[in-house]
Amino acid sequence: MKTNLLKCILLGITLVSYAQEKKESGKNYNVLLIMADDLSIDLNTFGNNQVKSPNIDALAQDGLLLQNAYCTVPLCGPSRVAILTGLSPDVTKTPGNKEYFRDEVPDAVTMPQLFKQHGYFSGRVGKIFHMGVPGDIGTSGLDDPRSWNTVVNPKGVDVALENKVVNFTPEMGLGSAAAYLAVPDTAALHTDELVAAETIQLLKEHKDKPFFIAAGFFRPHCPYIAPLRFFDLYPPDEINLPYNPPGDRDDIPGLARRVYKEDMGMTRQQQREIIRAYYASISFMDEQVGKVMRALEELGLKENTIVIFMSDHGYSLGQHGMWQKRNLFEEATNAPVIISVPGMEGASKRTTRIIEFTDIYPTIADVAGLKAPSYLQGRSFKVLLDDPEADFGGMAGTAVQRRVEKGTPGAGWQLRGRSLRTPGWRYTEWDKGKKGVELYDKISDPGEFDNLAKNETYRDTIRRLSKTLQQRVEENSILKDNKGIKTNK
């Protein structure tokens, strides 16, 4: 009783300190959103000691690292829409990369748009809403003009070098190919270097008024193009391949495996080369993050700016023979999220509480003192910024699309895979269980190797999780409060 009372008192003091610091500054908090593209939790600060990411690691020392943050769909377009609208893909009707959310919810207020409506300067550099990579680099892609006052679409030397890549999957487009290029030092700048430079310029131009600035880096999305010196950080003979036990794929349903052929047809040596290139791309992107963060501090903005660093989803690097995204295993669904807030007591915090990407928008609005739209489907986890061990009661749902063949009702790309992540379990259904079920004990089997779905011992667990999953799908398919937003139905 006394312990709980003390925790409540300390929590109250921390919340008051946030409010007091904001009041004394005489300014609203700025927001700097930094997004990486296709970045897994393969970062030093998340536990992969082989990856060199000193600048992202330093940011984690200043904030809260969320170890269990899950995307709504392990694919760029729908995941980014969920982050920026606070709505599930079932509401926005964005299962893939080709749909525009305003076709379904034309009056939705996005996160940057909310800040813009409150007098903030709202600017975007690079990829925030979906842009095809590499095809849309230098364009606005599926951007949302209502969200921004200013947009910048850099295009660097990497785009001109695409025809020189080493490509182990030439039958595939570069946006999903196992392809890379180590570029010798050149005076010409890569796209991500331009993203950093343009972001810094916006910070300089708008440092004297509230801003919401979003910097969207394109790496480590394939093709993995980065300066040679970042490849040199990773000796080829030191690259480790993931452990996959014999017969690992035997108990995985067919739809779960239907992404690419096993290991994309690569030899083990080719797999090592791709992982090396991916790591090099991470380190290159990390250097650009460092440039932006140093500028933030040099401009005197660090003490008044909320910083969010995150990826749009996770990424598989050979686990279960799968690569890239579009699957429902931990590697593709769990993504890095770090949030730093001015005045945070005892930074360098970590939380294992589960959050969903739809929780990002209401949280940032909450911390900034803005009232988020009532129809948002996520929840603010501001309490975790104060107490990482607070009871958030989280679980996360992730969906993935698979093609329904022509001549079949609902033909086309549909969200056919649904996965529920709880503290103890991962439970997945394909076509509502008709095309397969997966159950993994996350405590004893964190690698998700042993599918327990056909084990009679877990019949009650499966029944309970299936009911919870279906309830969540139904709840997330409708708006809880549609005041102020229209849907085209």
Short mmCIF file of C-alpha atoms in Angstrom, two decimals:
data_model
loop_
_atom_site.label_atom_id
_atom_site.label_comp_id
_atom_site.label_asym_id
_atom_site.label_seq_id
_atom_site.Cartn_x
_atom_site.Cartn_y
_atom_site.Cartn_z
CA MET A 1 0.00 0.00 0.00
CA LYS A 2 2.75 2.46 1.01
CA THR A 3 4.78 1.52 -2.07
CA ASN A 4 1.83 2.16 -4.39
CA LEU A 5 1.08 5.46 -2.65
CA LEU A 6 4.70 6.55 -3.05
CA LYS A 7 4.68 5.65 -6.75
CA CYS A 8 1.52 7.69 -7.27
CA ILE A 9 3.06 10.68 -5.50
CA LEU A 10 6.27 10.45 -7.56
CA LEU A 11 4.26 10.07 -10.77
CA GLY A 12 2.28 13.17 -9.89
CA ILE A 13 5.45 15.13 -9.19
CA THR A 14 6.90 14.13 -12.58
CA LEU A 15 3.74 15.13 -14.45
CA VAL A 16 3.73 18.47 -12.66
CA SER A 17 7.41 18.99 -13.54
CA TYR A 18 6.61 18.53 -17.25
CA ALA A 19 3.80 21.06 -17.04
CA GLN A 20 5.86 23.49 -14.94
CA GLU A 21 8.85 23.34 -17.29
CA LYS A 22 6.59 24.01 -20.27
CA LYS A 23 4.94 26.93 -18.47
CA GLU A 24 8.26 28.47 -17.42
CA SER A 25 9.72 28.18 -20.92
CA GLY A 26 6.94 30.38 -22.25
CA LYS A 27 6.87 28.20 -25.39
CA ASN A 28 5.09 25.15 -26.68
CA TYR A 29 7.18 22.04 -27.11
CA ASN A 30 8.51 21.60 -30.63
CA VAL A 31 8.29 18.16 -32.22
CA LEU A 32 11.00 16.48 -34.28
CA LEU A 33 9.89 13.20 -35.83
CA ILE A 34 12.73 11.14 -37.31
CA MET A 35 11.70 8.08 -39.31
CA ALA A 36 13.90 5.37 -40.75
CA ASP A 37 12.70 3.13 -43.56
CA ASP A 38 12.55 -0.65 -43.09
CA LEU A 39 14.64 -0.55 -39.92
CA SER A 40 14.48 -3.55 -37.62
CA ILE A 41 15.47 -3.56 -33.96
CA ASP A 42 18.96 -4.52 -35.14
CA LEU A 43 20.52 -1.62 -33.26
CA ASN A 44 23.18 -1.68 -30.60
CA THR A 45 20.90 -0.11 -28.02
CA PHE A 46 18.24 -2.76 -28.73
CA GLY A 47 20.70 -5.59 -28.17
CA ASN A 48 22.47 -6.28 -31.47
CA ASN A 49 26.05 -5.55 -30.45
CA GLN A 50 27.32 -6.18 -33.96
CA VAL A 51 25.55 -3.11 -35.35
CA LYS A 52 27.22 0.27 -34.93
CA SER A 53 24.56 2.90 -34.27
CA PRO A 54 26.16 5.37 -31.83
CA ASN A 55 23.86 8.30 -32.53
CA ILE A 56 20.63 6.37 -32.12
CA ASP A 57 22.14 4.78 -29.01
CA ALA A 58 22.86 8.28 -27.65
CA LEU A 59 19.28 9.34 -28.29
CA ALA A 60 18.09 6.35 -26.27
CA GLN A 61 20.24 7.58 -23.38
CA ASP A 62 18.18 10.78 -23.39
CA GLY A 63 14.75 9.20 -23.53
CA LEU A 64 12.50 6.18 -23.31
CA LEU A 65 13.23 3.10 -25.41
CA LEU A 66 10.15 1.02 -26.19
CA GLN A 67 11.25 -2.59 -26.57
CA ASN A 68 7.84 -3.89 -27.59
CA ALA A 69 6.39 -1.45 -30.13
CA TYR A 70 4.43 -3.11 -32.93
CA CYS A 71 3.35 -1.94 -36.37
CA THR A 72 -0.20 -2.36 -37.66
CA VAL A 73 1.00 -3.79 -40.98
CA PRO A 74 4.62 -4.77 -41.78
CA LEU A 75 4.60 -2.69 -44.94
CA CYS A 76 5.58 0.96 -45.46
CA GLY A 77 2.35 2.54 -46.71
CA PRO A 78 -0.28 1.23 -44.29
CA SER A 79 2.05 1.40 -41.31
CA ARG A 80 2.86 5.06 -41.91
CA VAL A 81 -0.81 5.91 -42.36
CA ALA A 82 -1.58 4.27 -39.00
CA ILE A 83 1.21 6.21 -37.27
CA LEU A 84 0.16 9.55 -38.73
CA THR A 85 -3.64 9.17 -38.52
CA GLY A 86 -3.96 7.09 -35.36
CA LEU A 87 -6.36 4.85 -37.27
CA SER A 88 -6.21 1.17 -38.18
CA PRO A 89 -5.87 0.05 -41.81
CA ASP A 90 -9.35 -1.48 -41.51
CA VAL A 91 -10.79 2.02 -41.09
CA THR A 92 -8.57 3.82 -43.60
CA LYS A 93 -8.83 0.93 -46.08
CA THR A 94 -5.08 0.95 -46.66
CA PRO A 95 -3.91 -2.69 -46.67
CA GLY A 96 -1.06 -1.98 -49.08
CA ASN A 97 1.13 0.67 -50.64
CA LYS A 98 -1.23 1.94 -53.34
CA GLU A 99 -4.21 3.25 -51.37
CA TYR A 100 -4.64 6.89 -50.28
CA PHE A 101 -6.24 7.18 -46.84
CA ARG A 102 -8.26 10.31 -47.66
CA ASP A 103 -10.22 8.37 -50.25
CA GLU A 104 -11.83 6.64 -47.25
CA VAL A 105 -11.53 9.19 -44.42
CA PRO A 106 -11.31 12.56 -46.20
CA ASP A 107 -11.65 14.65 -43.05
CA ALA A 108 -9.15 12.81 -40.88
CA VAL A 109 -6.75 15.13 -39.05
CA THR A 110 -3.21 13.76 -39.19
CA MET A 111 -0.65 14.23 -36.43
CA PRO A 112 1.32 16.96 -38.26
CA GLN A 113 -1.95 18.54 -39.37
CA LEU A 114 -3.09 18.81 -35.74
CA PHE A 115 0.04 20.74 -34.84
CA LYS A 116 -0.35 22.89 -37.95
CA GLN A 117 -3.91 23.74 -36.89
CA HIS A 118 -2.53 24.94 -33.56
CA GLY A 119 -0.16 27.41 -35.18
CA TYR A 120 2.93 25.26 -35.48
CA PHE A 121 5.08 25.33 -38.58
CA SER A 122 4.73 21.88 -40.13
CA GLY A 123 7.47 20.69 -42.46
CA ARG A 124 8.46 17.41 -44.07
CA VAL A 125 11.78 16.35 -45.54
CA GLY A 126 12.01 12.99 -47.29
CA LYS A 127 9.81 9.96 -46.70
CA ILE A 128 7.12 10.29 -44.03
CA PHE A 129 3.96 9.16 -45.80
CA HIS A 130 4.61 6.39 -48.31
CA MET A 131 6.98 6.83 -51.20
CA GLY A 132 8.08 3.91 -53.31
CA VAL A 133 11.79 3.23 -52.95
CA PRO A 134 13.67 3.78 -55.12
CA GLY A 135 11.10 4.85 -57.73
CA ASP A 136 9.52 7.76 -55.85
CA ILE A 137 12.69 9.28 -54.40
CA GLY A 138 12.65 12.97 -55.29
CA THR A 139 8.85 13.08 -55.49
CA SER A 140 6.07 13.43 -52.93
CA GLY A 141 4.76 9.90 -53.51
CA LEU A 142 1.53 9.32 -51.58
CA ASP A 143 2.08 12.35 -49.39
CA ASP A 144 -0.71 14.32 -47.71
CA PRO A 145 -0.53 18.02 -48.67
CA ARG A 146 -2.90 19.08 -45.87
CA SER A 147 -0.37 17.97 -43.28
CA TRP A 148 2.43 20.38 -44.15
CA ASN A 149 3.34 24.00 -44.68
CA THR A 150 6.53 23.01 -46.49
CA VAL A 151 7.82 19.82 -48.12
CA VAL A 152 11.29 18.98 -49.43
CA ASN A 153 11.94 15.96 -51.65
CA PRO A 154 15.70 15.37 -51.87
CA LYS A 155 17.23 13.14 -54.53
CA GLY A 156 20.85 12.14 -54.18
CA VAL A 157 23.61 10.35 -56.03
CA ASP A 158 22.40 6.92 -54.86
CA VAL A 159 19.48 7.12 -57.31
CA ALA A 160 21.83 7.64 -60.23
CA LEU A 161 23.91 4.63 -59.16
CA GLU A 162 21.09 2.09 -59.02
CA ASN A 163 22.13 0.47 -62.30
CA LYS A 164 25.44 -0.52 -60.71
CA VAL A 165 24.07 -2.56 -57.79
CA VAL A 166 24.95 -6.17 -57.07
CA ASN A 167 21.56 -7.88 -57.36
CA PHE A 168 21.02 -11.46 -56.19
CA THR A 169 17.35 -11.37 -57.23
CA PRO A 170 17.31 -9.75 -60.70
CA GLU A 171 13.79 -11.01 -61.36
CA MET A 172 12.48 -8.63 -58.70
CA GLY A 173 12.10 -4.87 -58.74
CA LEU A 174 14.77 -2.94 -56.84
CA GLY A 175 12.25 -1.93 -54.19
CA SER A 176 12.09 -5.53 -52.97
CA ALA A 177 15.34 -6.97 -54.29
CA ALA A 178 18.30 -8.41 -52.44
CA ALA A 179 20.60 -5.79 -53.93
CA TYR A 180 23.37 -3.53 -52.67
CA LEU A 181 26.16 -1.16 -53.63
CA ALA A 182 29.18 0.06 -51.68
CA VAL A 183 29.92 3.53 -53.06
CA PRO A 184 33.48 4.93 -52.93
CA ASP A 185 33.76 8.37 -51.34
CA THR A 186 32.34 11.06 -53.58
CA ALA A 187 31.63 14.76 -53.32
CA ALA A 188 28.06 14.08 -54.48
CA LEU A 189 25.65 13.57 -51.60
CA HIS A 190 23.39 10.59 -51.02
CA THR A 191 19.66 11.20 -50.53
CA ASP A 192 19.83 10.64 -46.78
CA GLU A 193 22.67 13.15 -46.48
CA LEU A 194 20.44 15.66 -48.25
CA VAL A 195 17.55 14.79 -45.92
CA ALA A 196 19.76 15.63 -42.94
CA ALA A 197 20.98 18.88 -44.51
CA GLU A 198 17.49 20.04 -45.46
CA THR A 199 16.12 19.14 -42.04
CA ILE A 200 18.85 21.19 -40.37
CA GLN A 201 17.99 24.10 -42.66
CA LEU A 202 14.33 23.95 -41.59
CA LEU A 203 15.40 23.87 -37.94
CA LYS A 204 17.47 27.00 -38.48
CA GLU A 205 14.69 28.82 -40.32
CA HIS A 206 11.97 28.02 -37.79
CA LYS A 207 13.83 27.87 -34.49
CA ASP A 208 12.05 30.92 -33.07
CA LYS A 209 8.50 29.58 -33.34
CA PRO A 210 6.81 26.27 -32.53
CA PHE A 211 7.41 23.59 -35.14
CA PHE A 212 6.57 20.03 -36.11
CA ILE A 213 9.36 18.92 -38.41
CA ALA A 214 9.52 15.40 -39.82
CA ALA A 215 12.74 13.96 -41.26
CA GLY A 216 12.21 10.80 -43.27
CA PHE A 217 15.34 8.82 -44.11
CA PHE A 218 15.30 6.23 -46.90
CA ARG A 219 17.81 3.79 -45.49
CA PRO A 220 18.12 0.98 -44.72
CA HIS A 221 15.40 0.26 -47.33
CA CYS A 222 16.70 -1.78 -50.25
CA PRO A 223 18.58 -1.43 -52.49
CA TYR A 224 21.17 -1.11 -49.73
CA ILE A 225 23.30 1.70 -51.13
CA ALA A 226 25.76 3.38 -48.78
CA PRO A 227 29.30 4.80 -48.82
CA LEU A 228 32.04 2.16 -48.79
CA ARG A 229 33.40 3.27 -45.42
CA PHE A 230 30.25 1.99 -43.72
CA PHE A 231 30.68 -1.44 -45.32
CA ASP A 232 34.23 -1.42 -43.94
CA LEU A 233 32.74 -1.38 -40.43
CA TYR A 234 31.56 -4.95 -40.97
CA PRO A 235 34.17 -7.54 -42.00
CA PRO A 236 32.36 -10.12 -44.18
CA ASP A 237 33.67 -13.10 -42.21
CA GLU A 238 32.18 -11.68 -38.99
CA ILE A 239 28.59 -11.51 -40.24
CA ASN A 240 26.40 -14.04 -38.45
CA LEU A 241 23.39 -15.71 -40.03
CA PRO A 242 20.32 -16.28 -37.84
CA TYR A 243 19.73 -19.66 -36.25
CA ASN A 244 16.91 -21.65 -37.80
CA PRO A 245 16.39 -25.14 -36.35
CA PRO A 246 15.95 -28.08 -38.74
CA GLY A 247 12.36 -28.34 -39.94
CA ASP A 248 11.53 -24.86 -38.66
CA ARG A 249 9.19 -24.11 -41.58
CA ASP A 250 7.34 -27.43 -41.42
CA ASP A 251 4.71 -26.19 -38.97
CA ILE A 252 4.26 -22.75 -40.55
CA PRO A 253 1.02 -22.40 -42.59
CA GLY A 254 1.36 -21.96 -46.33
CA LEU A 255 -0.04 -18.43 -46.41
CA ALA A 256 2.48 -17.40 -43.77
CA ARG A 257 5.33 -18.56 -46.02
CA ARG A 258 3.86 -17.07 -49.19
CA VAL A 259 6.02 -13.96 -49.51
CA TYR A 260 9.19 -14.92 -51.33
CA LYS A 261 10.78 -18.30 -51.85
CA GLU A 262 12.86 -19.53 -48.94
CA ASP A 263 15.85 -17.24 -48.34
CA MET A 264 14.92 -15.49 -51.62
CA GLY A 265 16.94 -18.20 -53.35
CA MET A 266 20.22 -16.85 -51.98
CA THR A 267 23.26 -18.89 -51.02
CA ARG A 268 24.55 -18.55 -47.47
CA GLN A 269 27.41 -16.36 -48.69
CA GLN A 270 24.98 -14.08 -50.50
CA GLN A 271 22.88 -13.85 -47.35
CA ARG A 272 25.95 -12.67 -45.43
CA GLU A 273 26.62 -10.02 -48.07
CA ILE A 274 23.05 -8.73 -47.82
CA ILE A 275 23.11 -8.58 -44.02
CA ARG A 276 26.43 -6.75 -44.19
CA ALA A 277 24.94 -4.23 -46.65
CA TYR A 278 21.87 -3.79 -44.46
CA TYR A 279 24.03 -3.10 -41.40
CA ALA A 280 26.14 -0.65 -43.42
CA SER A 281 22.97 1.17 -44.47
CA ILE A 282 21.90 1.40 -40.82
CA SER A 283 25.23 2.91 -39.80
CA PHE A 284 25.05 5.39 -42.68
CA MET A 285 21.54 6.45 -41.68
CA ASP A 286 22.64 6.64 -38.04
CA GLU A 287 25.33 9.16 -38.98
CA GLN A 288 22.66 11.39 -40.53
CA VAL A 289 20.56 11.16 -37.36
CA GLY A 290 23.63 12.35 -35.45
CA LYS A 291 23.97 15.40 -37.69
CA VAL A 292 20.36 16.41 -37.04
CA MET A 293 20.61 15.86 -33.29
CA ARG A 294 23.83 17.89 -33.03
CA ALA A 295 22.18 20.74 -34.93
CA LEU A 296 19.18 20.59 -32.60
CA GLU A 297 21.50 21.06 -29.64
CA GLU A 298 23.67 23.73 -31.26
CA LEU A 299 20.57 25.75 -32.11
CA GLY A 300 19.45 25.66 -28.48
CA LEU A 301 16.37 23.61 -29.33
CA LYS A 302 17.06 20.35 -27.50
CA GLU A 303 15.57 21.52 -24.19
CA ASN A 304 12.28 22.47 -25.82
CA THR A 305 11.80 19.71 -28.41
CA ILE A 306 10.10 16.34 -28.21
CA VAL A 307 12.11 13.91 -30.34
CA ILE A 308 10.63 10.69 -31.70
CA PHE A 309 12.87 8.25 -33.54
CA MET A 310 11.19 5.24 -35.09
CA SER A 311 10.93 2.91 -38.05
CA ASP A 312 7.79 2.15 -40.00
CA HIS A 313 7.99 -1.58 -39.17
CA GLY A 314 10.47 -4.32 -38.45
CA TYR A 315 12.50 -6.41 -40.89
CA SER A 316 13.44 -10.05 -41.30
CA LEU A 317 17.00 -11.03 -42.11
CA GLY A 318 16.68 -14.75 -42.72
CA GLN A 319 14.77 -15.80 -39.61
CA HIS A 320 12.49 -18.71 -40.60
CA GLY A 321 13.98 -18.37 -44.09
CA MET A 322 12.14 -15.06 -44.50
CA TRP A 323 13.54 -11.73 -45.60
CA GLN A 324 12.42 -8.14 -45.51
CA LYS A 325 8.79 -7.57 -44.41
CA ARG A 326 5.25 -8.79 -45.19
CA ASN A 327 5.27 -11.53 -42.54
CA LEU A 328 3.84 -11.78 -39.03
CA PHE A 329 6.84 -13.00 -37.08
CA GLU A 330 8.48 -10.90 -34.39
CA GLU A 331 11.30 -9.59 -36.56
CA ALA A 332 8.94 -7.96 -39.09
CA THR A 333 6.35 -6.64 -36.64
CA ASN A 334 8.48 -5.31 -33.76
CA ALA A 335 10.10 -1.97 -34.61
CA PRO A 336 12.36 0.49 -32.80
CA VAL A 337 10.74 3.48 -31.09
CA ILE A 338 12.59 5.99 -28.90
CA ILE A 339 10.97 9.11 -27.42
CA SER A 340 12.82 11.92 -25.69
CA VAL A 341 10.88 14.63 -23.85
CA PRO A 342 12.32 17.79 -22.29
CA GLY A 343 12.50 17.53 -18.52
CA MET A 344 12.36 13.74 -18.39
CA GLU A 345 13.62 12.62 -15.01
CA GLY A 346 16.08 9.75 -15.18
CA ALA A 347 16.35 9.41 -18.93
CA SER A 348 17.81 6.26 -20.45
CA LYS A 349 14.64 4.42 -19.55
CA ARG A 350 13.34 1.21 -21.07
CA THR A 351 9.90 -0.27 -21.04
CA THR A 352 8.76 -3.75 -21.99
CA ARG A 353 5.12 -2.68 -22.10
CA ILE A 354 3.45 -3.42 -25.43
CA ILE A 355 2.32 -0.49 -27.54
CA GLU A 356 0.83 -0.23 -31.03
CA PHE A 357 1.77 2.30 -33.67
CA THR A 358 -1.69 3.88 -33.43
CA ASP A 359 -0.65 4.90 -29.89
CA ILE A 360 2.09 7.24 -31.16
CA TYR A 361 -0.20 10.09 -32.30
CA PRO A 362 -2.29 10.41 -29.11
CA THR A 363 0.88 10.18 -27.01
CA ILE A 364 2.72 12.98 -28.79
CA ALA A 365 -0.37 15.20 -28.71
CA ASP A 366 -0.78 14.45 -25.01
CA VAL A 367 2.82 15.30 -24.14
CA ALA A 368 2.64 18.49 -26.21
CA GLY A 369 -0.55 19.54 -24.44
CA LEU A 370 -2.80 19.34 -27.49
CA LYS A 371 -6.20 17.70 -27.56
CA ALA A 372 -6.11 14.82 -30.02
CA PRO A 373 -9.21 13.96 -32.07
CA SER A 374 -11.64 11.85 -30.07
CA TYR A 375 -11.95 9.22 -32.79
CA LEU A 376 -8.31 8.07 -32.63
CA GLN A 377 -8.00 4.33 -32.09
CA GLY A 378 -4.75 4.43 -30.15
CA ARG A 379 -4.09 5.33 -26.52
CA SER A 380 -1.62 7.73 -24.99
CA PHE A 381 1.24 5.95 -23.22
CA LYS A 382 2.48 9.16 -21.59
CA VAL A 383 2.34 7.33 -18.27
CA LEU A 384 5.24 5.13 -19.47
CA LEU A 385 7.44 8.18 -20.00
CA ASP A 386 7.12 8.82 -16.29
CA ASP A 387 7.08 5.23 -15.08
CA PRO A 388 8.26 2.57 -17.59
CA GLU A 389 6.84 -0.14 -15.34
CA ALA A 390 3.36 1.40 -15.15
CA ASP A 391 0.43 -0.87 -15.95
CA PHE A 392 -0.46 -0.01 -19.54
CA GLY A 393 -2.39 -3.21 -20.22
CA GLY A 394 -1.08 -3.38 -23.74
CA MET A 395 -1.46 -5.92 -26.49
CA ALA A 396 -0.83 -5.37 -30.17
CA GLY A 397 -2.53 -6.45 -33.35
CA THR A 398 -0.74 -6.71 -36.69
CA ALA A 399 -2.21 -7.68 -40.05
CA VAL A 400 -0.66 -8.53 -43.40
CA GLN A 401 -2.04 -8.81 -46.89
CA ARG A 402 -2.08 -11.79 -49.19
CA ARG A 403 -3.57 -12.01 -52.66
CA VAL A 404 -7.02 -13.52 -53.18
CA GLU A 405 -6.94 -15.17 -56.59
CA LYS A 406 -9.00 -13.92 -59.53
CA GLY A 407 -12.44 -15.46 -59.84
CA THR A 408 -12.72 -15.71 -56.06
CA PRO A 409 -14.98 -13.42 -53.98
CA GLY A 410 -12.91 -10.49 -52.72
CA ALA A 411 -10.23 -11.03 -55.36
CA GLY A 412 -7.18 -8.83 -54.94
CA TRP A 413 -4.98 -7.93 -52.00
CA GLN A 414 -6.70 -8.41 -48.65
CA LEU A 415 -5.59 -8.45 -45.00
CA ARG A 416 -5.71 -12.24 -44.65
CA GLY A 417 -3.20 -12.68 -41.84
CA ARG A 418 -3.99 -11.37 -38.34
CA SER A 419 -1.65 -11.63 -35.38
CA LEU A 420 -2.10 -10.79 -31.71
CA ARG A 421 0.94 -10.11 -29.53
CA THR A 422 0.45 -10.28 -25.77
CA PRO A 423 3.13 -10.35 -23.06
CA GLY A 424 3.09 -14.14 -23.12
CA TRP A 425 1.94 -15.17 -26.58
CA ARG A 426 1.91 -14.58 -30.29
CA TYR A 427 -1.29 -15.88 -31.83
CA THR A 428 -1.87 -15.72 -35.59
CA GLU A 429 -4.78 -16.66 -37.83
CA TRP A 430 -4.84 -16.91 -41.60
CA ASP A 431 -8.25 -16.34 -43.21
CA LYS A 432 -9.84 -16.41 -39.73
CA GLY A 433 -8.11 -19.70 -39.03
CA LYS A 434 -9.37 -21.49 -42.13
CA LYS A 435 -5.94 -21.39 -43.78
CA GLY A 436 -3.86 -21.93 -40.67
CA VAL A 437 -3.26 -20.99 -37.05
CA GLU A 438 -0.03 -20.26 -35.18
CA LEU A 439 0.60 -20.09 -31.44
CA TYR A 440 4.00 -19.32 -29.94
CA ASP A 441 4.94 -19.18 -26.27
CA LYS A 442 6.95 -15.96 -26.09
CA ILE A 443 8.39 -16.82 -22.69
CA SER A 444 9.87 -20.24 -23.48
CA ASP A 445 10.14 -19.80 -27.25
CA PRO A 446 11.05 -16.16 -28.03
CA GLY A 447 12.30 -17.14 -31.50
CA GLU A 448 8.84 -18.46 -32.44
CA PHE A 449 10.10 -21.83 -33.64
CA ASP A 450 7.53 -24.20 -32.10
CA ASN A 451 3.98 -23.72 -33.36
CA LEU A 452 1.69 -25.01 -30.59
CA ALA A 453 -1.55 -24.58 -32.51
CA LYS A 454 -2.15 -28.32 -32.92
CA ASN A 455 -1.20 -29.17 -29.35
CA GLU A 456 -4.38 -30.10 -27.47
CA THR A 457 -2.86 -28.79 -24.24
CA TYR A 458 -3.33 -25.25 -25.52
CA ARG A 459 -6.91 -25.58 -26.79
CA ASP A 460 -8.32 -23.17 -24.18
CA THR A 461 -5.52 -20.67 -24.77
CA ILE A 462 -6.21 -20.72 -28.50
CA ARG A 463 -9.95 -20.30 -27.95
CA ARG A 464 -9.37 -17.32 -25.65
CA LEU A 465 -6.83 -15.60 -27.91
CA SER A 466 -8.94 -16.21 -31.01
CA LYS A 467 -11.91 -14.52 -29.35
CA THR A 468 -9.76 -11.57 -28.30
CA LEU A 469 -8.27 -11.26 -31.79
CA GLN A 470 -11.66 -11.25 -33.50
CA GLN A 471 -13.06 -8.73 -31.03
CA ARG A 472 -10.15 -6.40 -31.71
CA VAL A 473 -10.56 -6.72 -35.48
CA GLU A 474 -14.25 -5.84 -35.16
CA GLU A 475 -13.55 -2.91 -32.84
CA ASN A 476 -10.80 -1.54 -35.06
CA SER A 477 -12.98 -1.75 -38.17
CA ILE A 478 -15.26 1.06 -36.98
CA LEU A 479 -14.65 4.47 -35.45
CA LYS A 480 -15.54 4.71 -31.78
CA ASP A 481 -16.47 8.38 -32.24
CA ASN A 482 -16.90 9.68 -35.76
CA LYS A 483 -17.57 13.28 -34.81
CA GLY A 484 -15.57 15.53 -37.08
CA ILE A 485 -14.58 12.81 -39.53
CA LYS A 486 -16.37 11.37 -42.51
CA THR A 487 -15.94 7.99 -44.10
CA ASN A 488 -16.78 7.28 -47.72
CA LYS A 489 -19.12 4.38 -47.19
#
